[in-house]
Coordinates of C-alpha atoms in Angstrom, one line a residue:
X1 CA 12.8 28.8 -6.7
X2 CA 13.8 27.4 -10.3
X3 CA 13.4 23.5 -10.6
X4 CA 16.6 21.6 -11.2
X5 CA 17.1 20.1 -14.6
X6 CA 13.5 20.2 -15.6
X7 CA 13.3 18.3 -18.9
X8 CA 9.8 16.9 -18.5
X9 CA 6.8 18.7 -19.9
X10 CA 5.7 21.5 -17.6
X11 CA 2.4 22.0 -15.9
X12 CA 2.5 25.4 -13.9
X13 CA 1.0 24.8 -10.6
X14 CA 0.6 28.7 -10.1
X15 CA -1.8 28.8 -12.9
X16 CA -4.2 25.7 -11.7
X17 CA -7.7 27.0 -10.3
X18 CA -7.6 27.2 -6.7
X19 CA -10.2 25.4 -4.6
X20 CA -11.6 28.8 -3.5
X21 CA -12.7 29.6 -7.1
X22 CA -14.4 26.3 -7.9
X23 CA -18.1 26.1 -8.3
X24 CA -20.2 24.9 -5.7
X25 CA -23.9 24.3 -5.2
X26 CA -26.1 25.9 -2.6
X27 CA -26.9 23.8 0.3
X28 CA -30.4 24.2 1.7
X29 CA -29.9 22.8 5.2
X30 CA -33.1 23.0 7.2
X31 CA -32.9 22.5 11.1
X32 CA -36.1 22.2 13.1
X33 CA -34.5 23.3 16.3
X34 CA -31.5 26.0 15.8
X35 CA -30.2 25.2 19.2
X36 CA -29.3 21.7 18.0
X37 CA -27.6 22.7 14.9
X38 CA -24.4 20.9 14.3
X39 CA -21.3 22.8 14.0
X40 CA -18.3 21.7 11.7
X41 CA -14.7 21.8 13.2
X42 CA -13.5 22.6 9.8
X43 CA -14.4 26.3 9.0
X44 CA -15.0 27.9 5.8
X45 CA -11.7 29.8 5.0
X46 CA -11.0 31.6 1.8
X47 CA -7.3 31.9 3.1
X48 CA -6.9 28.0 3.4
X49 CA -8.8 27.2 0.1
X50 CA -6.7 29.6 -1.8
X51 CA -3.6 27.4 -1.0
X52 CA -5.5 24.2 -2.2
X53 CA -5.7 22.9 -5.7
X54 CA -7.5 19.6 -6.9
X55 CA -6.1 18.5 -10.1
X56 CA -6.3 15.3 -12.4
X57 CA -3.3 15.1 -14.1
X58 CA 0.3 13.7 -14.6
X59 CA 2.2 14.5 -11.4
X60 CA 5.7 14.0 -13.2
X61 CA 4.7 17.1 -15.2
X62 CA 3.7 19.4 -12.2
X63 CA 6.3 22.1 -11.2
X64 CA 5.5 22.2 -7.6
X65 CA 8.7 22.4 -5.4
X66 CA 8.2 18.8 -4.4
X67 CA 5.9 16.0 -5.3
X68 CA 5.0 12.8 -3.5
X69 CA 6.0 9.3 -4.7
X70 CA 3.9 6.6 -3.3
X71 CA 5.9 3.5 -3.5
X72 CA 7.0 0.2 -1.7
X73 CA 9.6 -0.4 1.0
X74 CA 12.5 -0.7 -1.5
X75 CA 11.6 2.1 -3.6
X76 CA 11.0 -0.1 -6.8
X77 CA 7.3 -0.2 -7.0
X78 CA 6.2 -1.5 -10.3
X79 CA 3.0 0.5 -10.4
X80 CA 2.9 2.5 -13.6
X81 CA 2.7 5.8 -11.7
X82 CA 5.7 5.2 -9.8
X83 CA 7.6 3.6 -12.7
X84 CA 6.9 6.7 -14.6
X85 CA 8.1 9.1 -12.1
X86 CA 11.4 7.4 -11.4
X87 CA 12.0 7.1 -15.2
X88 CA 11.1 10.8 -15.6
X89 CA 13.6 11.6 -13.0
X90 CA 16.5 10.0 -14.9
X91 CA 19.3 7.8 -14.0
X92 CA 20.6 10.2 -11.2
X93 CA 17.4 9.8 -9.5
X94 CA 17.8 6.1 -9.5
X95 CA 21.3 6.4 -8.2
X96 CA 20.4 8.7 -5.4
X97 CA 17.8 6.4 -4.3
X98 CA 20.1 3.4 -4.5
X99 CA 23.2 5.0 -2.8
X100 CA 21.4 7.3 -0.1
X101 CA 17.7 6.1 0.5
X102 CA 18.0 2.3 -0.2
X103 CA 14.7 1.7 1.7
X104 CA 11.7 3.4 3.4
X105 CA 9.6 1.8 6.2
X106 CA 5.9 1.9 6.0
X107 CA 4.8 5.2 7.4
X108 CA 8.0 6.9 6.9
X109 CA 9.0 9.4 4.1
X110 CA 12.4 10.0 2.5
X111 CA 13.6 13.0 0.4
X112 CA 15.8 13.3 -2.8
X113 CA 16.3 15.8 -5.4
X114 CA 13.8 15.6 -8.5
X115 CA 16.7 15.8 -11.2
X116 CA 15.0 15.9 -14.6
X117 CA 11.5 16.2 -13.1
X118 CA 10.1 19.8 -13.1
X119 CA 9.9 19.5 -9.3
X120 CA 12.9 20.3 -7.3
X121 CA 12.3 17.6 -4.8
X122 CA 10.6 13.9 -4.6
X123 CA 9.2 12.8 -1.2
X124 CA 8.9 9.1 -1.2
X125 CA 6.7 7.5 1.1
X126 CA 5.1 4.0 1.7
X127 CA 1.5 3.6 2.6
X128 CA 0.2 0.5 4.5
X129 CA -1.4 -2.6 3.3
X130 CA -4.9 -2.8 4.3
X131 CA -6.4 -5.6 6.3
X132 CA -9.8 -5.2 8.0
X133 CA -8.7 -7.0 11.0
X134 CA -6.1 -4.4 11.5
X135 CA -7.9 -1.4 10.2
X136 CA -6.8 0.7 13.3
X137 CA -2.9 -0.1 12.5
X138 CA -3.6 0.7 9.0
X139 CA -5.3 4.2 9.8
X140 CA -2.3 5.1 12.1
X141 CA 0.4 4.1 9.7
X142 CA -1.5 6.0 6.8
X143 CA -1.6 9.0 9.0
X144 CA 2.1 8.5 9.7
X145 CA 3.0 8.6 6.0
X146 CA 1.4 12.0 5.6
X147 CA 2.7 13.3 8.7
X148 CA 6.4 12.3 7.8
X149 CA 6.0 13.8 4.4
X150 CA 4.7 16.9 5.7
X151 CA 7.5 17.2 8.3
X152 CA 10.1 17.0 5.4
X153 CA 8.1 19.9 3.8
X154 CA 8.7 22.0 6.8
X155 CA 12.2 20.9 7.6
X156 CA 13.2 21.9 3.8
X157 CA 11.1 25.1 3.7
X158 CA 9.2 23.7 0.7
X159 CA 6.6 26.2 -0.3
X160 CA 4.6 24.1 -2.7
X161 CA 3.5 20.3 -2.8
X162 CA 2.0 17.9 -5.2
X163 CA 0.5 15.0 -3.3
X164 CA -0.7 11.9 -4.9
X165 CA -2.7 9.3 -2.8
X166 CA -0.5 7.4 -0.5
X167 CA -3.4 5.0 0.1
X168 CA -3.7 2.9 -2.8
X169 CA -6.1 0.1 -4.1
X170 CA -3.2 -2.0 -5.1
X171 CA -2.4 -2.3 -1.4
X172 CA -6.1 -3.0 -0.5
X173 CA -7.0 0.5 1.0
X174 CA -10.6 1.5 0.5
X175 CA -10.3 4.7 -1.5
X176 CA -12.8 6.8 0.7
X177 CA -11.4 5.7 4.1
X178 CA -8.0 6.5 3.0
X179 CA -9.1 10.0 1.4
X180 CA -10.8 11.0 4.6
X181 CA -7.4 10.6 6.5
X182 CA -5.4 12.3 3.8
X183 CA -7.6 15.3 3.3
X184 CA -8.3 16.0 7.0
X185 CA -4.5 15.7 7.7
X186 CA -3.7 18.1 5.1
X187 CA -6.5 20.6 6.5
X188 CA -5.0 20.3 10.0
X189 CA -1.5 20.9 8.7
X190 CA -2.7 24.1 6.7
X191 CA -4.5 25.4 10.0
X192 CA -1.3 25.1 12.0
X193 CA 1.4 25.9 9.5
X194 CA -0.3 27.8 6.5
X195 CA 2.2 30.4 6.7
X196 CA 4.9 28.2 5.8
X197 CA 3.3 26.7 2.6
X198 CA 1.9 28.6 -0.4
X199 CA 0.1 25.8 -2.2
X200 CA -0.9 22.1 -1.8
X201 CA -2.1 20.4 -5.1
X202 CA -4.1 17.1 -4.6
X203 CA -3.2 15.2 -7.8
X204 CA -5.8 12.4 -8.3
X205 CA -7.2 10.5 -11.2
X206 CA -9.9 8.0 -11.9
X207 CA -12.1 6.8 -9.2
X208 CA -10.1 8.9 -6.6
X209 CA -11.0 12.0 -8.3
X210 CA -14.8 11.2 -7.8
X211 CA -13.9 10.4 -4.2
X212 CA -12.0 13.7 -3.5
X213 CA -14.7 15.8 -5.3
X214 CA -17.2 14.4 -2.8
X215 CA -15.0 14.7 0.3
X216 CA -13.2 18.0 -0.1
X217 CA -16.1 20.0 0.6
X218 CA -16.5 18.3 4.0
X219 CA -13.0 19.6 5.0
X220 CA -12.5 22.6 2.8
X221 CA -15.9 24.3 2.7
X222 CA -16.3 27.2 0.3
X223 CA -19.4 28.7 1.9
X224 CA -21.3 29.0 4.9
X225 CA -24.0 26.9 3.6
X226 CA -21.4 24.2 2.7
X227 CA -19.9 24.2 6.0
X228 CA -23.2 23.7 7.4
X229 CA -23.7 21.0 5.1
X230 CA -20.4 19.4 6.2
X231 CA -21.3 19.3 9.7
X232 CA -24.2 16.7 9.1
X233 CA -21.8 14.6 6.7
X234 CA -18.5 14.4 8.5
X235 CA -17.6 10.9 9.9
X236 CA -17.8 10.5 13.6
X237 CA -14.0 10.0 13.7
X238 CA -12.3 13.1 12.3
X239 CA -9.1 12.6 14.5
X240 CA -7.4 14.9 16.9
X241 CA -6.0 18.5 16.3
X242 CA -3.6 16.9 13.7
X243 CA -5.8 14.8 12.0
X244 CA -4.5 11.7 13.8
X245 CA -7.0 8.8 14.4
X246 CA -7.7 8.6 18.0
X247 CA -8.9 5.5 19.7
X248 CA -10.9 6.8 22.9
X249 CA -10.5 3.7 25.0
X250 CA -6.6 3.8 24.6
X251 CA -6.3 7.3 26.1
X252 CA -4.4 7.3 29.2
X253 CA -4.6 10.1 31.9
X254 CA -1.2 10.8 33.2
X255 CA -0.9 11.9 36.9
X256 CA 1.8 12.6 39.3
X257 CA 1.2 9.7 41.4
X258 CA -0.8 7.4 39.2
X259 CA -1.1 4.6 41.6
X260 CA -2.5 6.6 44.6
X261 CA -4.5 9.2 42.7
X262 CA -7.7 9.1 41.1
X263 CA -9.9 11.9 39.4
X264 CA -12.4 13.9 41.5
X265 CA -15.1 16.3 40.1
X266 CA -13.8 19.7 39.7
X267 CA -14.6 22.1 42.5
X268 CA -15.8 25.8 42.3
X269 CA -12.6 27.0 44.2
X270 CA -10.7 25.4 41.4
X271 CA -12.5 27.2 38.8
X272 CA -14.5 24.3 37.7
X273 CA -12.3 23.9 34.5
X274 CA -9.8 21.2 35.7
X275 CA -9.8 17.7 37.4
X276 CA -8.7 17.7 40.8
X277 CA -6.8 14.6 42.2
X278 CA -7.7 12.7 45.4
X279 CA -5.1 10.9 47.1
X280 CA -6.3 7.2 47.7
X281 CA -3.7 6.6 50.4
X282 CA -5.5 9.2 52.6
X283 CA -8.6 6.8 52.6
X284 CA -6.5 4.0 53.8
X285 CA -4.7 5.2 57.0
X286 CA -5.3 1.7 58.5
X287 CA -3.8 -1.5 56.9
X288 CA -5.3 -2.4 53.5
X289 CA -6.8 -5.8 53.7
X290 CA -6.7 -7.7 50.5
X291 CA -9.6 -10.0 51.5
X292 CA -12.0 -7.0 51.8
X293 CA -11.7 -5.9 47.9
X294 CA -13.7 -7.4 45.0
X295 CA -10.7 -8.4 43.2
X296 CA -10.0 -11.0 45.7
X297 CA -13.4 -12.6 45.4
X298 CA -13.8 -15.9 43.5
X299 CA -15.7 -15.6 40.3
X300 CA -17.7 -18.0 38.2
X301 CA -16.3 -19.2 35.1
X302 CA -16.6 -16.3 32.6
X303 CA -17.5 -18.5 29.5
X304 CA -20.4 -20.2 31.6
X305 CA -21.6 -16.9 32.6
X306 CA -21.5 -15.7 29.0
X307 CA -23.5 -18.9 27.9
X308 CA -26.2 -18.2 30.6
X309 CA -26.6 -14.7 29.5
X310 CA -27.1 -15.8 25.9
X311 CA -29.7 -18.3 26.8
X312 CA -31.9 -15.5 27.8
X313 CA -31.5 -13.7 24.4
X314 CA -34.7 -13.5 22.5
X315 CA -34.9 -15.3 19.0
X316 CA -35.2 -11.7 17.6
X317 CA -31.9 -10.5 19.2
X318 CA -30.0 -13.7 18.1
X319 CA -31.5 -13.1 14.6
X320 CA -30.2 -9.6 14.6
X321 CA -26.7 -10.6 15.9
X322 CA -26.5 -13.4 13.3
X323 CA -27.5 -10.9 10.5
X324 CA -24.8 -8.3 11.8
X325 CA -22.2 -11.0 11.8
X326 CA -23.0 -12.1 8.2
X327 CA -23.0 -8.7 7.1
X328 CA -19.6 -7.9 8.5
X329 CA -18.4 -10.9 6.6
X330 CA -19.7 -9.7 3.3
X331 CA -18.2 -6.3 4.2
X332 CA -14.8 -7.6 4.7
X333 CA -14.9 -9.6 1.5
X334 CA -16.1 -6.5 -0.2
X335 CA -13.2 -4.4 0.8
X336 CA -10.8 -7.0 -0.5
X337 CA -12.6 -7.6 -3.9
X338 CA -11.5 -6.0 -7.2
X339 CA -14.8 -4.2 -8.4
X340 CA -13.2 -3.0 -11.8
X341 CA -15.5 -5.1 -13.9
X342 CA -18.6 -3.8 -12.0
X343 CA -17.5 -0.2 -12.0
X344 CA -17.0 -0.7 -15.9
X345 CA -20.7 -1.3 -16.3
X346 CA -21.3 2.2 -14.8
X347 CA -24.7 0.8 -13.2
X348 CA -24.4 1.9 -9.6
X349 CA -22.6 5.0 -8.2
X350 CA -23.1 8.2 -5.9
X351 CA -24.2 11.1 -7.8
X352 CA -24.1 14.3 -5.8
X353 CA -26.8 15.4 -3.1
X354 CA -30.6 16.3 -3.3
X355 CA -32.1 19.7 -2.2
X356 CA -32.1 18.5 1.6
X357 CA -28.4 17.7 1.5
X358 CA -28.9 13.8 1.4
X359 CA -26.4 11.7 -0.6
X360 CA -27.9 10.3 -4.0
X361 CA -27.5 6.9 -5.2
X362 CA -28.0 6.3 -9.0
X363 CA -28.9 2.7 -10.4
X364 CA -29.2 2.4 -14.0
X365 CA -31.1 -0.8 -14.9
X366 CA -30.3 -0.8 -18.6
X367 CA -26.6 -0.8 -17.8
X368 CA -27.0 -4.1 -15.4
X369 CA -26.6 -7.5 -17.2
X370 CA -28.7 -9.3 -14.8
X371 CA -28.7 -12.4 -17.0
X372 CA -25.0 -12.7 -16.9
X373 CA -23.6 -10.9 -14.2
X374 CA -21.8 -12.7 -11.2
X375 CA -24.4 -12.4 -8.4
X376 CA -21.8 -12.4 -5.6
X377 CA -19.6 -9.8 -7.3
X378 CA -22.8 -7.7 -7.8
X379 CA -23.8 -7.8 -4.1
X380 CA -20.4 -7.3 -2.9
X381 CA -20.2 -4.2 -5.1
X382 CA -23.6 -2.9 -3.8
X383 CA -22.2 -3.2 -0.3
X384 CA -18.9 -1.4 -1.2
X385 CA -20.7 1.6 -2.8
X386 CA -23.4 2.1 -0.2
X387 CA -21.6 1.0 3.2
X388 CA -20.0 4.4 3.7
X389 CA -23.2 6.3 2.5
X390 CA -25.9 4.6 4.6
X391 CA -24.4 6.1 7.7
X392 CA -26.6 9.2 6.9
X393 CA -29.7 9.9 5.3
X394 CA -29.7 9.0 1.5
X395 CA -31.9 8.6 -1.5
X396 CA -31.9 5.7 -4.0
X397 CA -32.8 6.7 -7.6
X398 CA -33.5 3.7 -9.5
X399 CA -33.7 4.3 -13.3
X400 CA -35.9 1.7 -15.1
X401 CA -35.5 3.7 -18.2
X402 CA -35.3 1.5 -21.6
X403 CA -34.4 -1.6 -19.3
X404 CA -35.7 -5.1 -20.6
X405 CA -36.3 -8.5 -18.8
X406 CA -32.5 -9.2 -19.1
X407 CA -31.9 -6.3 -16.7
X408 CA -34.0 -7.5 -13.9
X409 CA -33.5 -10.3 -11.1
X410 CA -36.3 -12.2 -9.6
X411 CA -38.1 -10.7 -6.5
X412 CA -36.5 -13.5 -4.2
X413 CA -32.9 -12.0 -4.9
X414 CA -34.1 -8.5 -3.8
X415 CA -35.5 -10.1 -0.6
X416 CA -32.3 -11.9 -0.1
X417 CA -30.4 -8.8 -0.4
X418 CA -32.6 -7.1 2.0
X419 CA -32.2 -9.7 4.6
X420 CA -28.4 -9.6 4.3
X421 CA -27.8 -5.7 4.8
X422 CA -27.8 -4.1 8.1
X423 CA -30.7 -1.8 9.5
X424 CA -28.9 1.3 8.3
X425 CA -29.8 0.7 4.8
X426 CA -33.5 1.0 5.4
X427 CA -33.3 3.3 8.4
X428 CA -31.5 6.0 6.8
X429 CA -33.1 5.5 3.4
X430 CA -35.2 8.7 2.8
X431 CA -36.8 7.8 -0.3
X432 CA -36.6 5.1 -3.1
X433 CA -37.3 6.9 -6.3
X434 CA -38.2 4.7 -9.4
X435 CA -37.9 6.8 -12.5
X436 CA -40.0 6.0 -15.6
X437 CA -41.9 3.2 -14.1
X438 CA -44.1 0.6 -16.4
X439 CA -47.4 -0.8 -15.2
X440 CA -45.5 -4.0 -14.7
X441 CA -42.8 -2.4 -12.4
X442 CA -45.5 -0.6 -10.4
X443 CA -47.3 -3.9 -9.8
X444 CA -44.2 -5.7 -8.8
X445 CA -43.1 -2.9 -6.4
X446 CA -46.6 -2.7 -4.9
X447 CA -46.5 -6.8 -4.4
X448 CA -43.1 -6.8 -2.6
X449 CA -43.6 -3.9 -0.6
X450 CA -46.8 -5.1 0.6
X451 CA -46.3 -8.6 1.4
X452 CA -42.3 -9.0 2.0
X453 CA -40.7 -5.7 2.5
X454 CA -43.4 -3.6 4.2
X455 CA -40.8 -1.1 5.9
X456 CA -40.0 0.0 2.3
X457 CA -43.6 0.9 1.3
X458 CA -43.8 4.4 2.8
X459 CA -40.4 5.2 1.2
X460 CA -41.2 4.3 -2.5
X461 CA -42.1 7.2 -5.0
X462 CA -42.8 6.3 -8.5
X463 CA -41.7 9.4 -10.6
X464 CA -42.5 9.6 -14.2
X465 CA -40.2 12.0 -15.5
X466 CA -37.0 14.0 -15.0
X467 CA -38.8 17.3 -14.5
X468 CA -40.5 16.0 -11.5
X469 CA -37.1 14.5 -10.4
X470 CA -35.5 17.9 -10.7
X471 CA -37.6 19.4 -8.1
X472 CA -36.1 17.1 -5.6
X473 CA -32.3 16.8 -7.0
X474 CA -30.9 19.8 -8.8
X475 CA -29.9 18.8 -12.5
X476 CA -26.3 19.5 -11.7
X477 CA -26.1 16.9 -8.9
X478 CA -27.3 14.1 -11.4
X479 CA -24.6 12.5 -13.4
X480 CA -26.6 10.6 -16.1
X481 CA -26.1 9.1 -19.5
X482 CA -27.6 10.7 -22.6
X483 CA -30.2 7.8 -23.2
X484 CA -32.0 8.7 -20.0
X485 CA -32.7 12.3 -21.3
X486 CA -33.5 10.9 -24.7
X487 CA -36.1 8.5 -23.2
X488 CA -37.6 11.0 -21.2
X489 CA -38.3 13.1 -24.0
X490 CA -39.7 10.3 -26.0
X491 CA -41.9 9.1 -23.2
X492 CA -43.1 12.6 -21.9
X493 CA -42.2 15.2 -24.4
X494 CA -41.0 18.7 -23.2
X495 CA -42.4 21.2 -20.6
X496 CA -44.7 18.5 -19.0
X497 CA -44.2 19.5 -15.4
X498 CA -47.5 19.7 -13.3
X499 CA -47.1 21.3 -9.8
X500 CA -50.5 19.3 -8.7
X501 CA -49.1 16.0 -10.0
X502 CA -45.7 16.7 -8.5
X503 CA -47.2 17.3 -5.0
X504 CA -49.3 14.2 -5.4
X505 CA -46.2 12.1 -6.0
X506 CA -44.7 13.3 -2.5
X507 CA -41.2 13.3 -1.1
X508 CA -40.7 16.8 -1.9

């Protein structure tokens, strides 16, 4: 279908590389007991992957039949992307919005023509504002935004769609959490209605591109090994069959006589596949005396009971509860903090996965100005980056390369951060690799892991050069600045790998 009045520069969506054809690593997934192997609910499908594109570019130049405009309730968002889209559509688009759309509630979507845009249609939708206290509501609303825009796609027989991020940092929504909902909702849509659509283009830029590159393989695996890898890295909440977030405790079982029926275990005669109902009234042929039931008994004051229970908590349990509460407060703050200044330093980030499928976190000491950085912001950024990673096994690679005294904090700060974060950070840490260690750094590491942070000691590995690191993490999974390689060559030369020394390092 030809676009209407397409005056903007054109990017032919049909020529963009499909997800099926993109390069992907081989994942070496080892399972001790095959009977306990996890199974991903999102199967490898070339048919589905052929309909998906991940593209970093200007959505106003894309010639898909429809594009998504993430805006505000009055369709006059001042974000540069939304402003550019409305401007590219011309005055007719603005008049259409003013006359026929006027407003769009959060979680809803409205359709207009594209006018001067290459796209025939624009789907306007409003994502939620994020507040950690109302996380469930935000997730449900974000899902509703995607569901609403996809409903318009089907209603109008739209065959190709350019989707920008409905969840936005300007509304406080964590990028990774929003991306999980977006990607899985579109995956479920393609599973159910794939015959109704030819192409979905994820249009993302900047930090969103990094997030989508890391999460798309979980929901759109491109090989059997990637599907197996995804089974171990998907979050616990993957929604229902439509991708909608599900809260288990809010599920309601509806029966024909909900007051007088309760579930009974399935019987053999019923085939064992469904619950039977037992009518409670049959068990009460005589009068039902209120006084014989527990709900009529006098109970002690709840607050007093709770205080009594708390008295029996050990000091260790109280300390753990206090630590968890403190971490939750820092996490809440991290979600609402602008991390752009820390991101600009490019000192801490996730960089692919190791040969065992574990996430790799990189810290570049040289890029970290310890003497001038805001410590609170640094800790909040550390929590923001790692909180979603430490749910699963991961490795932390600390590059000491070319760092100076100005790049290092005191050991007391390291201990303070250790006491702040929750147990996942240590429990799921598979290895702390210290790259290009010096004699001084080795002494400090030994001292602190021996006398202060003993749980870390068996997880620390001093790795003298990149060639030894490559035997643990493939080079294409490491995003490193040129100075690291230059320093490695200066210190070690070339072709210095020694298998015996590698085995002595450990953590293979």
